JSON list of C-alpha atoms and ligand atoms in Angstrom, two decimals:
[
{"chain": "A", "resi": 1369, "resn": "UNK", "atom": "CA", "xyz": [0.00, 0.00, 0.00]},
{"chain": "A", "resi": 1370, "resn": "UNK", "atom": "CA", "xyz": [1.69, 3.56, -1.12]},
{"chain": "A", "resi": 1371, "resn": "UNK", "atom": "CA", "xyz": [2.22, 6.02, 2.03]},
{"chain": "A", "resi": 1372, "resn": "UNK", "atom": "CA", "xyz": [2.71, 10.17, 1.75]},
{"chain": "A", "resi": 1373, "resn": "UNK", "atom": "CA", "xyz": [4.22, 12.50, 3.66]},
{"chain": "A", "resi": 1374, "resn": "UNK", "atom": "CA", "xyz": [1.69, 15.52, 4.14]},
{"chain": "A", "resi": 1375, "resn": "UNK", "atom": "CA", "xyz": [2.52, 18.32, 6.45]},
{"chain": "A", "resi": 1376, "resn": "UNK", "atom": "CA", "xyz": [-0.04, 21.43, 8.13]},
{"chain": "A", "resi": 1377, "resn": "UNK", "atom": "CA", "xyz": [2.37, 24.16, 7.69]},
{"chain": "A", "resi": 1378, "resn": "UNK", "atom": "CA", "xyz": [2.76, 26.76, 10.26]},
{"chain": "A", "resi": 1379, "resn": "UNK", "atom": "CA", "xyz": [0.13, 28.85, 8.94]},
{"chain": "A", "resi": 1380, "resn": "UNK", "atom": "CA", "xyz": [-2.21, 26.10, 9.06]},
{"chain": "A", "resi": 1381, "resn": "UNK", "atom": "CA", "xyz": [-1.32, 24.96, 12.65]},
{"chain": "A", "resi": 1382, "resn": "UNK", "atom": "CA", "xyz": [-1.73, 29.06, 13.74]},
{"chain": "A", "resi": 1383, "resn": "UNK", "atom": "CA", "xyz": [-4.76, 29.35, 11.86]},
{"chain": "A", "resi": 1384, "resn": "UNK", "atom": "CA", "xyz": [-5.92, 26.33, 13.40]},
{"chain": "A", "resi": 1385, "resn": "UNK", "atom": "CA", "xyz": [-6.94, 24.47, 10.65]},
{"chain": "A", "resi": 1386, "resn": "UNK", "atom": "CA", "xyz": [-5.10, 20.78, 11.71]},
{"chain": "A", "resi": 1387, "resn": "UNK", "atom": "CA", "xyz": [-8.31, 18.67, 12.61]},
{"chain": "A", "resi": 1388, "resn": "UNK", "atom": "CA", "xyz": [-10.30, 20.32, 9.05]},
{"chain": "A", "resi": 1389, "resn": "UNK", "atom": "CA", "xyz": [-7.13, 18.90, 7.24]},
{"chain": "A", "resi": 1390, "resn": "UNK", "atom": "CA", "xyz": [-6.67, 15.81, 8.66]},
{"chain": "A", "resi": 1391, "resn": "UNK", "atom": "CA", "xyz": [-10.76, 14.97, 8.53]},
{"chain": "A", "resi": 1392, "resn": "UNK", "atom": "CA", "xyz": [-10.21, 15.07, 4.94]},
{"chain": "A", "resi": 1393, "resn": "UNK", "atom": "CA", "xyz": [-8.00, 12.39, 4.54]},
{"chain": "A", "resi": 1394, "resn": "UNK", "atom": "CA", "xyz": [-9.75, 10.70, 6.73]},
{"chain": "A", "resi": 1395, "resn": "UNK", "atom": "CA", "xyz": [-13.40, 11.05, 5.20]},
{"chain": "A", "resi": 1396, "resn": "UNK", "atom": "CA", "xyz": [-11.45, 10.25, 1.84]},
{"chain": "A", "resi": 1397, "resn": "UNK", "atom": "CA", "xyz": [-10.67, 7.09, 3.05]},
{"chain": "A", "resi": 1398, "resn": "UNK", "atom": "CA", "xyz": [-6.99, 7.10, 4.03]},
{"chain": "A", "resi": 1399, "resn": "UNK", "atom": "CA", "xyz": [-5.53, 5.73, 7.04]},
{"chain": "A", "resi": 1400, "resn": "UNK", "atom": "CA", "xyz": [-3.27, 7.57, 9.11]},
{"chain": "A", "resi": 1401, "resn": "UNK", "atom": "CA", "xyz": [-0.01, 5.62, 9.98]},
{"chain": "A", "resi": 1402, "resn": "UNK", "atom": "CA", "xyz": [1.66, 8.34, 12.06]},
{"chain": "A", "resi": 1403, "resn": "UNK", "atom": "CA", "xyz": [1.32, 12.02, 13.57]},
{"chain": "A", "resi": 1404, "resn": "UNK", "atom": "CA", "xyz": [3.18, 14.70, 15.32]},
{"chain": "A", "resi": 1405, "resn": "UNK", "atom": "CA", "xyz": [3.27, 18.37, 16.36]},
{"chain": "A", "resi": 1406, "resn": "UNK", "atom": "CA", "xyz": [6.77, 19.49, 15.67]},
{"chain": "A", "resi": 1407, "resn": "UNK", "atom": "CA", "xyz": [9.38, 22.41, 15.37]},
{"chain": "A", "resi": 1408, "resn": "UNK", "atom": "CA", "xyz": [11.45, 22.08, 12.41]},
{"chain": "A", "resi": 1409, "resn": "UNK", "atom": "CA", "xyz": [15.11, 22.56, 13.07]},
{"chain": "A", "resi": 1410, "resn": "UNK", "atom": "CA", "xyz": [16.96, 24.94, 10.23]},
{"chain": "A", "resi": 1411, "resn": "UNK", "atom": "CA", "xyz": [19.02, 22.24, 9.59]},
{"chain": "A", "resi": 1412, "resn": "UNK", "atom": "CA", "xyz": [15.97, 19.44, 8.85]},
{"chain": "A", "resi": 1413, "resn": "UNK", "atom": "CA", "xyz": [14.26, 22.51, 6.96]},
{"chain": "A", "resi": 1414, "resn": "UNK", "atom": "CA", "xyz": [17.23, 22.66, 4.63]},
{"chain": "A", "resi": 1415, "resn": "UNK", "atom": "CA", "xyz": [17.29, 19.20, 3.76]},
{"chain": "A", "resi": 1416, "resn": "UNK", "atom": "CA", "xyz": [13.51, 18.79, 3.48]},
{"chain": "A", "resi": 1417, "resn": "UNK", "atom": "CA", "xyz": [13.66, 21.82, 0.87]},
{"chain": "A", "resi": 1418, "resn": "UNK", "atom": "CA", "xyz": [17.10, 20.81, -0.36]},
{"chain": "A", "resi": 1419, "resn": "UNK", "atom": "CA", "xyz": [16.07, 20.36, -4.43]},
{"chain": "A", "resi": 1420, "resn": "UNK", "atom": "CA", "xyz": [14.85, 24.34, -3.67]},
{"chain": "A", "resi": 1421, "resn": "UNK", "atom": "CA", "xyz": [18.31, 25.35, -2.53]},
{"chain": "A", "resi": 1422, "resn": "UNK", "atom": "CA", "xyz": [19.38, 27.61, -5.42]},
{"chain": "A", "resi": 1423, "resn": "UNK", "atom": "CA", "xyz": [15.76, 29.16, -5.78]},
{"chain": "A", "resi": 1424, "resn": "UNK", "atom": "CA", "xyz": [15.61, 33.03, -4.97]},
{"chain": "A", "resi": 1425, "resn": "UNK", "atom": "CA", "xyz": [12.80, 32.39, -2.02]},
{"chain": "A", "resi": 1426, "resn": "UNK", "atom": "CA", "xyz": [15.09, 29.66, -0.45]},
{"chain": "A", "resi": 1427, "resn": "UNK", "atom": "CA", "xyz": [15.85, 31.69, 2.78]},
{"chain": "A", "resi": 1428, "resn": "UNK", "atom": "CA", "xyz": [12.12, 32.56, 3.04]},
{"chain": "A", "resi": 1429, "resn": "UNK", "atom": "CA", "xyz": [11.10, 29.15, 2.84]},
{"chain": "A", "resi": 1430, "resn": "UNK", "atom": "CA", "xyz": [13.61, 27.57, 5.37]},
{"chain": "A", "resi": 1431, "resn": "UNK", "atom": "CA", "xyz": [12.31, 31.04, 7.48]},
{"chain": "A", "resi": 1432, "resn": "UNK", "atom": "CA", "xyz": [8.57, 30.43, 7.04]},
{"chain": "A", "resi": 1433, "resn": "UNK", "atom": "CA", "xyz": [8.94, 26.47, 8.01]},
{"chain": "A", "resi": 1434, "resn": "UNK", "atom": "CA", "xyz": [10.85, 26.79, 11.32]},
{"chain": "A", "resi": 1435, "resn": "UNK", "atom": "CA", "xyz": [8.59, 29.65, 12.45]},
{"chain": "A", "resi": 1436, "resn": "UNK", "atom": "CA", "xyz": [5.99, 27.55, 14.23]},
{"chain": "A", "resi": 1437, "resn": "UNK", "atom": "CA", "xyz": [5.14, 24.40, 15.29]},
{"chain": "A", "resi": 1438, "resn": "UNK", "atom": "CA", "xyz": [4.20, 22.33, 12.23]},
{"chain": "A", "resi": 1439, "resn": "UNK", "atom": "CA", "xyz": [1.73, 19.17, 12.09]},
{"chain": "A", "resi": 1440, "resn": "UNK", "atom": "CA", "xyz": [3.68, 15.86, 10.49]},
{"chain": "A", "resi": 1441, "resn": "UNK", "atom": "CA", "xyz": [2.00, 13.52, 8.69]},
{"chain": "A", "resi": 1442, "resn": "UNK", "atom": "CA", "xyz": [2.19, 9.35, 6.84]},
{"chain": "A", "resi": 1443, "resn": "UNK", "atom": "CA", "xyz": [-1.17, 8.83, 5.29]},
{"chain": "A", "resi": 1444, "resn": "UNK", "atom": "CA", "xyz": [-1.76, 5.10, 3.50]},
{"chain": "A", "resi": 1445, "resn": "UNK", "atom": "CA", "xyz": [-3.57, 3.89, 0.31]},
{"chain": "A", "resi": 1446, "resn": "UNK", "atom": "CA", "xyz": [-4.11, 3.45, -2.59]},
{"chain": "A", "resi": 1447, "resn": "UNK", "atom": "CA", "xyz": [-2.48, 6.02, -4.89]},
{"chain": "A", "resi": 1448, "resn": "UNK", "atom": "CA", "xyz": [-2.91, 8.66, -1.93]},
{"chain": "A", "resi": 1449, "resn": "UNK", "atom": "CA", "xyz": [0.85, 9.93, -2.96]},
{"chain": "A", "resi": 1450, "resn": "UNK", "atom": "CA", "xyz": [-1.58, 11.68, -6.25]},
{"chain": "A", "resi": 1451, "resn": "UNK", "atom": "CA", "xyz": [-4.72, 11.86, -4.99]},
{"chain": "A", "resi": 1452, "resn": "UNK", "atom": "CA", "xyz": [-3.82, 13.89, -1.64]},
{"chain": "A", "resi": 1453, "resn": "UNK", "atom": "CA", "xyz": [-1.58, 16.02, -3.72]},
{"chain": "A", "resi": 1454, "resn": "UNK", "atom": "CA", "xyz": [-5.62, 16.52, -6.06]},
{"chain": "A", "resi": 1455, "resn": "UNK", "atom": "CA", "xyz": [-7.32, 17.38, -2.46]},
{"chain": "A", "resi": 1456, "resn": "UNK", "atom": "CA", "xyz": [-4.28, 19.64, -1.71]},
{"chain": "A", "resi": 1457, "resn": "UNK", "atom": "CA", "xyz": [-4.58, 22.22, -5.08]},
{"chain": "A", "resi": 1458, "resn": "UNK", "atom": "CA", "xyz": [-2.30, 23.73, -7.22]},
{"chain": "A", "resi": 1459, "resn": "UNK", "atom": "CA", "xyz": [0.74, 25.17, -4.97]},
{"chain": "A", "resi": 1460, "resn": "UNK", "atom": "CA", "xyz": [-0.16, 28.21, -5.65]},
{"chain": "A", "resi": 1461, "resn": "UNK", "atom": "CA", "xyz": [-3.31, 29.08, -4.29]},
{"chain": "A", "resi": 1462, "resn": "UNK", "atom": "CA", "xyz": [-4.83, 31.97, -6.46]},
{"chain": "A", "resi": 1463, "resn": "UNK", "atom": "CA", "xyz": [-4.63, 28.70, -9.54]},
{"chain": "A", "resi": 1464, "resn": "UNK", "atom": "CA", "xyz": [-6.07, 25.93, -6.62]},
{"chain": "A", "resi": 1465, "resn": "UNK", "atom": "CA", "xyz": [-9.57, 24.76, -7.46]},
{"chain": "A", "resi": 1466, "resn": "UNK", "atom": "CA", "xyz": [-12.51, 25.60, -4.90]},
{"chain": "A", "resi": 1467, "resn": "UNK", "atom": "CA", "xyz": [-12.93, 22.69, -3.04]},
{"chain": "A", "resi": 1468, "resn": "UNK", "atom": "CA", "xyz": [-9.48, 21.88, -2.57]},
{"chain": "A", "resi": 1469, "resn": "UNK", "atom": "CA", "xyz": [-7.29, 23.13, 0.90]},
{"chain": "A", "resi": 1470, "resn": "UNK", "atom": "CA", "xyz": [-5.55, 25.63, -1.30]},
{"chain": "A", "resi": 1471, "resn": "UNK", "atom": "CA", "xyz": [-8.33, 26.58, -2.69]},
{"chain": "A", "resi": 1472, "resn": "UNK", "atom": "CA", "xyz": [-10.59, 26.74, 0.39]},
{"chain": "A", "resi": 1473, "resn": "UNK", "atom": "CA", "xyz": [-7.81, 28.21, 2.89]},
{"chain": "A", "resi": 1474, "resn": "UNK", "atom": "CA", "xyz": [-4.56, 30.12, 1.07]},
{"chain": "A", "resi": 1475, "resn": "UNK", "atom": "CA", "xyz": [-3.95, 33.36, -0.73]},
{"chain": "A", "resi": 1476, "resn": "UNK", "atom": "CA", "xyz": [-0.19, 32.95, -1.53]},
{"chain": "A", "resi": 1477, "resn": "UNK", "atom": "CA", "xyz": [2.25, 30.61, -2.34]},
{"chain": "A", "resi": 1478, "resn": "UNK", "atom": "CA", "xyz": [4.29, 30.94, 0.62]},
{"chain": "A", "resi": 1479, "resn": "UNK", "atom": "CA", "xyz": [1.77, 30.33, 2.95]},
{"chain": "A", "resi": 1480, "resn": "UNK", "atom": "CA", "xyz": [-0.07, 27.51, 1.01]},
{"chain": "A", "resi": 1481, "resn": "UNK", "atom": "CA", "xyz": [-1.05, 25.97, 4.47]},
{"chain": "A", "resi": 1482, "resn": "UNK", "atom": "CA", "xyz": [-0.02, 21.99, 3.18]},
{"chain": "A", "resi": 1483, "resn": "UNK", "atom": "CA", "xyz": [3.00, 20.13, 2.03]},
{"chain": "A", "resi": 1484, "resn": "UNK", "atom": "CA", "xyz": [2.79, 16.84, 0.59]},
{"chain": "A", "resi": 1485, "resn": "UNK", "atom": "CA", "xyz": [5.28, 14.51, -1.44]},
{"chain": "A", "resi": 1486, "resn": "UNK", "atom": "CA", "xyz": [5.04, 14.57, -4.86]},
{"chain": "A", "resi": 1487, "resn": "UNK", "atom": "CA", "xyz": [6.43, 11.39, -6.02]},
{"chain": "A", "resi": 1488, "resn": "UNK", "atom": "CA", "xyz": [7.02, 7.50, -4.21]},
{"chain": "A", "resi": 1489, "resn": "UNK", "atom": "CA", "xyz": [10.92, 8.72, -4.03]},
{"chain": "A", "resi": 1490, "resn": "UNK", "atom": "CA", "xyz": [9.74, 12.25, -2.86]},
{"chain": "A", "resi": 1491, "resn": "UNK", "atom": "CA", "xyz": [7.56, 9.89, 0.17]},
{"chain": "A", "resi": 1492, "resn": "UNK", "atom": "CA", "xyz": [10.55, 7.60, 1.18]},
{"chain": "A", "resi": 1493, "resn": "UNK", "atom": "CA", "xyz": [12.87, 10.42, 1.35]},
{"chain": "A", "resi": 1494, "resn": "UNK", "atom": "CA", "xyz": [10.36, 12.58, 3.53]},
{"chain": "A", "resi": 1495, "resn": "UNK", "atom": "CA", "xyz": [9.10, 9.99, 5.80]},
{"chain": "A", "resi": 1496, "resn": "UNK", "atom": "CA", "xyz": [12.46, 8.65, 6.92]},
{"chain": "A", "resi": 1497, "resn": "UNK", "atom": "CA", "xyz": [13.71, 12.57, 8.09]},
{"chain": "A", "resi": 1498, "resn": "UNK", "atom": "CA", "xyz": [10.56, 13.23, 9.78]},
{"chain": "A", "resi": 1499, "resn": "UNK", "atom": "CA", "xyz": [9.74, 9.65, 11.27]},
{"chain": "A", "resi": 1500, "resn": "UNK", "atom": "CA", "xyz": [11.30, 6.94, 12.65]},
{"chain": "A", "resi": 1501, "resn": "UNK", "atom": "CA", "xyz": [10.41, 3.25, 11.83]},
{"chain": "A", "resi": 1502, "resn": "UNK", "atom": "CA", "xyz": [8.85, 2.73, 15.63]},
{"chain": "A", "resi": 1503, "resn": "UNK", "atom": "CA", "xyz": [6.83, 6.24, 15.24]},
{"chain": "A", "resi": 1504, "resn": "UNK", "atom": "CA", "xyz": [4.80, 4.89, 12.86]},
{"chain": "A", "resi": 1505, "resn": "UNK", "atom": "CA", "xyz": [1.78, 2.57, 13.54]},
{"chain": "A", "resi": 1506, "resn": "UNK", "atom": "CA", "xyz": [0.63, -0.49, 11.42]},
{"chain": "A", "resi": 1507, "resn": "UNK", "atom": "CA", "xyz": [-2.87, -1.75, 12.21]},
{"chain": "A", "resi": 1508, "resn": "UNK", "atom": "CA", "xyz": [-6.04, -2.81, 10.11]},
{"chain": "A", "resi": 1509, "resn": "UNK", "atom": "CA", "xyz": [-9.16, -0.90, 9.94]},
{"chain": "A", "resi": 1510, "resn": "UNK", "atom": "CA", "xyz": [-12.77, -2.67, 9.85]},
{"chain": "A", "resi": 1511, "resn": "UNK", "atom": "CA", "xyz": [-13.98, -0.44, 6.99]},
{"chain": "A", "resi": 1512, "resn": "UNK", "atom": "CA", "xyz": [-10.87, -1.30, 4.71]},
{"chain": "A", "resi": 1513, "resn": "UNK", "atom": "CA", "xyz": [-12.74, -3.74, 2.60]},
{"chain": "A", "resi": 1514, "resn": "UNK", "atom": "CA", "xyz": [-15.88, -0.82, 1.77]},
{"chain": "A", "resi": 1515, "resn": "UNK", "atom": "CA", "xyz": [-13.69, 1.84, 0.91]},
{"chain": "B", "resi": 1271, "resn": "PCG", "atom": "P1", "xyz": [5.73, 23.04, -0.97]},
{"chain": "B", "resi": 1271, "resn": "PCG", "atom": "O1", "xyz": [5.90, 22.91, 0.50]},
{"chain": "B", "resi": 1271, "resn": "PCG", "atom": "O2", "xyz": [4.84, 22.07, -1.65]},
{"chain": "B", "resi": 1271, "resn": "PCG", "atom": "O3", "xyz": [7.17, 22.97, -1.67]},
{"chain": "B", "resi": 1271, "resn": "PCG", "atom": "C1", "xyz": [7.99, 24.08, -1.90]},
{"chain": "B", "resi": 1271, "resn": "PCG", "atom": "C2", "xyz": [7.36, 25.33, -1.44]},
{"chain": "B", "resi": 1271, "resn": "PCG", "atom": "O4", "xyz": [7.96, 26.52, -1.92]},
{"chain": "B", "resi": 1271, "resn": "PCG", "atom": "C3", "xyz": [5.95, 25.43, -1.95]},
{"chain": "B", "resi": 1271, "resn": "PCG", "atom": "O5", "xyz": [5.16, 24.51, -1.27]},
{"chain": "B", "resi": 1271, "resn": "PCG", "atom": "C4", "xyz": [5.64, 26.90, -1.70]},
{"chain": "B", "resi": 1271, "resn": "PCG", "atom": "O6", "xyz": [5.05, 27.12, -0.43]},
{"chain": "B", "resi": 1271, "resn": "PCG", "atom": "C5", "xyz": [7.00, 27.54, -1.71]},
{"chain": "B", "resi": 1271, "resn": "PCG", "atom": "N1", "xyz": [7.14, 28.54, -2.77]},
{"chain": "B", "resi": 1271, "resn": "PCG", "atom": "C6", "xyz": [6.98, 28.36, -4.10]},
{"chain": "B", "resi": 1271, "resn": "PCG", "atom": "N2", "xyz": [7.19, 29.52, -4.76]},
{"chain": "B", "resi": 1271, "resn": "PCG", "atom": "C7", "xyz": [7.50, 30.45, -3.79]},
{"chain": "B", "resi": 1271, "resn": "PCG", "atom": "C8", "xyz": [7.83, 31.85, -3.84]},
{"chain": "B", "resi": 1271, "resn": "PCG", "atom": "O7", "xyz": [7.88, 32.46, -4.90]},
{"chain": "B", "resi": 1271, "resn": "PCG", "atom": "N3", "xyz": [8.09, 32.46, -2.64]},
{"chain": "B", "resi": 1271, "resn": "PCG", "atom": "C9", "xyz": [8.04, 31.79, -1.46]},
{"chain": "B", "resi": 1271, "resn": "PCG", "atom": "N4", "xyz": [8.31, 32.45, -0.31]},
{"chain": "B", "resi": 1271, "resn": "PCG", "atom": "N5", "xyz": [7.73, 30.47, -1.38]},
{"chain": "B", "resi": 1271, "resn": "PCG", "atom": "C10", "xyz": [7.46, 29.81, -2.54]}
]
């Protein structure tokens, strides 16, 4: 079964918008694995946004990340990796579609509220420097089989 690594950014944890996000996946029909409030260190910002490194809003984004607690995420299923990034929106928010967390909660593109991987390698890389192996939590859910 594919797992993501989605994130509630700092504006979303401020603006309190963590248990609207996460009832989304969860109404979709993903299973949460594992969960944490978190500060980001610099340093983990700078490797999470490492392909970013030589854009012009680089310092901005490492800023923006570390400047409040943020709200880590592994959600399970099938395809959720592109489907959660769907139910996300466009990055930037002023091209998300209504209906999507962009496009319901953002104005700009540096305070698009979510993060989520955008590829399986994207997912492995993500999970393993925000979550250890123990942190997160394999178990079956009843409704599996009608979803
Ligand atoms: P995310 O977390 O999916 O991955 C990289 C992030 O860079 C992206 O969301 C945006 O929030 C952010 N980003 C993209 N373009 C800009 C920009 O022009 N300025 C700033 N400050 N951030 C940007």
């Amino acid at each position: 079964m594919e797992r993501t690594f989605l994130m509630v950014k700092p504006d979303g944890v401020q603006r309190g918008l963590i248990g609207e996000i996460t009832a989304r996946f969860e109404k979709k029909g993903f299973k949460l694995a594992g969960a944490k409030l978190m500060n980001i260190s610099e340093e983990l910002a700078k490797e999470h946004y490492g392909e970013h490194k030589e854009r012009p809003f680089f310092g901005e984004l490492v800023e923006f990340i570390t400047s409040g607690p943020v709200f880590a995420m592994v959600w399970e299923g099938k395809d959720v990796i592109a489907t959660a990034r769907f139910m996300m929106g466009k990055t930037n928010p002023a091209e998300a579609a209504p209906g999507t967390i962009r496009g319901d909660y953002a104005v700009q593109v540096s305070n698009n509220i979510i993060h989520g991987s955008d590829s399986p390698e994207s997912a492995v890389r993500e999970i393993g420097l925000f979550f250890k192996e123990e942190e997160l939590v394999a178990y079956d859910k009843s409704v599996a089989a009608w979803i």
